[in-house]
C-alpha cells in the first residue's frame, strides 16, 4: 500500500498531465476565535467552487467565487511545488503573538488526505510553509477585496 503523501503527489502530477482537478479539496484556516484578527477559512474544491469566510466576535464575512479550470490547475500545481505535508513542526504551545494555521489537502476520490497544524513562528524553520502561504494570503486579499484584516502570516511569509 502506498503512503498517503505519495498518493497525493501522484494525483497532483496527474493534474499537471490531464488538467483534471475533480475530487480534490484544499482547506486553510488562519487564526482562531481568540485571535485579534479573527478566524479566516479558505476552501478550494476541485470543481472550482471557492469559499472564503472571516469571523470575529463583532463581524462575519462570507465570499464565494468559482475558479476557472486554468486557475485550479495553477493552484494545485502550487501545492505540488510547495508540499506543506513535508514539513513536520513539533506540536507545542502557542507563543505570545503567534497565529494558528491549519492546512489540509484531500483527494476525495481516493479517500486520502494530508493535514498540518502549526504556528506562524514555525515558518522560519520550514520555509516551504511561507512560500505556500504568501500566494494564499494574496488570494484571500483578492477574493475579499482587501476587507479581511491582513494576517500576521503575510509579514513572515514574504
Phi, psi and omega in degrees: 000140182279153175292139179305324178297318179296320179299314180295318180295320176296321179295319177293323175298323178294324177299317180299321183281313188258351180060029182249116183251005182302138178089351179272153179208133177238140181227133176227132175231129179235130178095206181181179182294332179266358181281135180300334177271001178084201183239119179250131180231131177236128176233132179233115179268152179298343177282346180112338181294132182231129182237130178235127176230152178221129185222134169213168189308323185256005185200146175219135177231147178222130181232140178225128178223164175241122178277143175286165184301319180297320179291323177298314179299316178301317181298311182290333174289329174298319176296321180293323181289328182233075185288096182299336182292349176278344179282149181219063178296146180288136175292130184205170177283154178294137172266157182311128175082359181281154179248135178281138179225137178227130176235144176214134177234130184226147167251098186293332179293324180268350180068036180227155180205168171223139181223153180212131174242132183206175176255151181298340175293345179279350185297324180299322181282332182234080185304333180304328179293317178293319179298325178281320182294327183304306178291333178293318177296320177299319178296317177301315179297318181295310181298322184271005184053040179063021181277339179275127181304138186293140185281147177298338181301322184301319181297321183280335184274345184285000000 
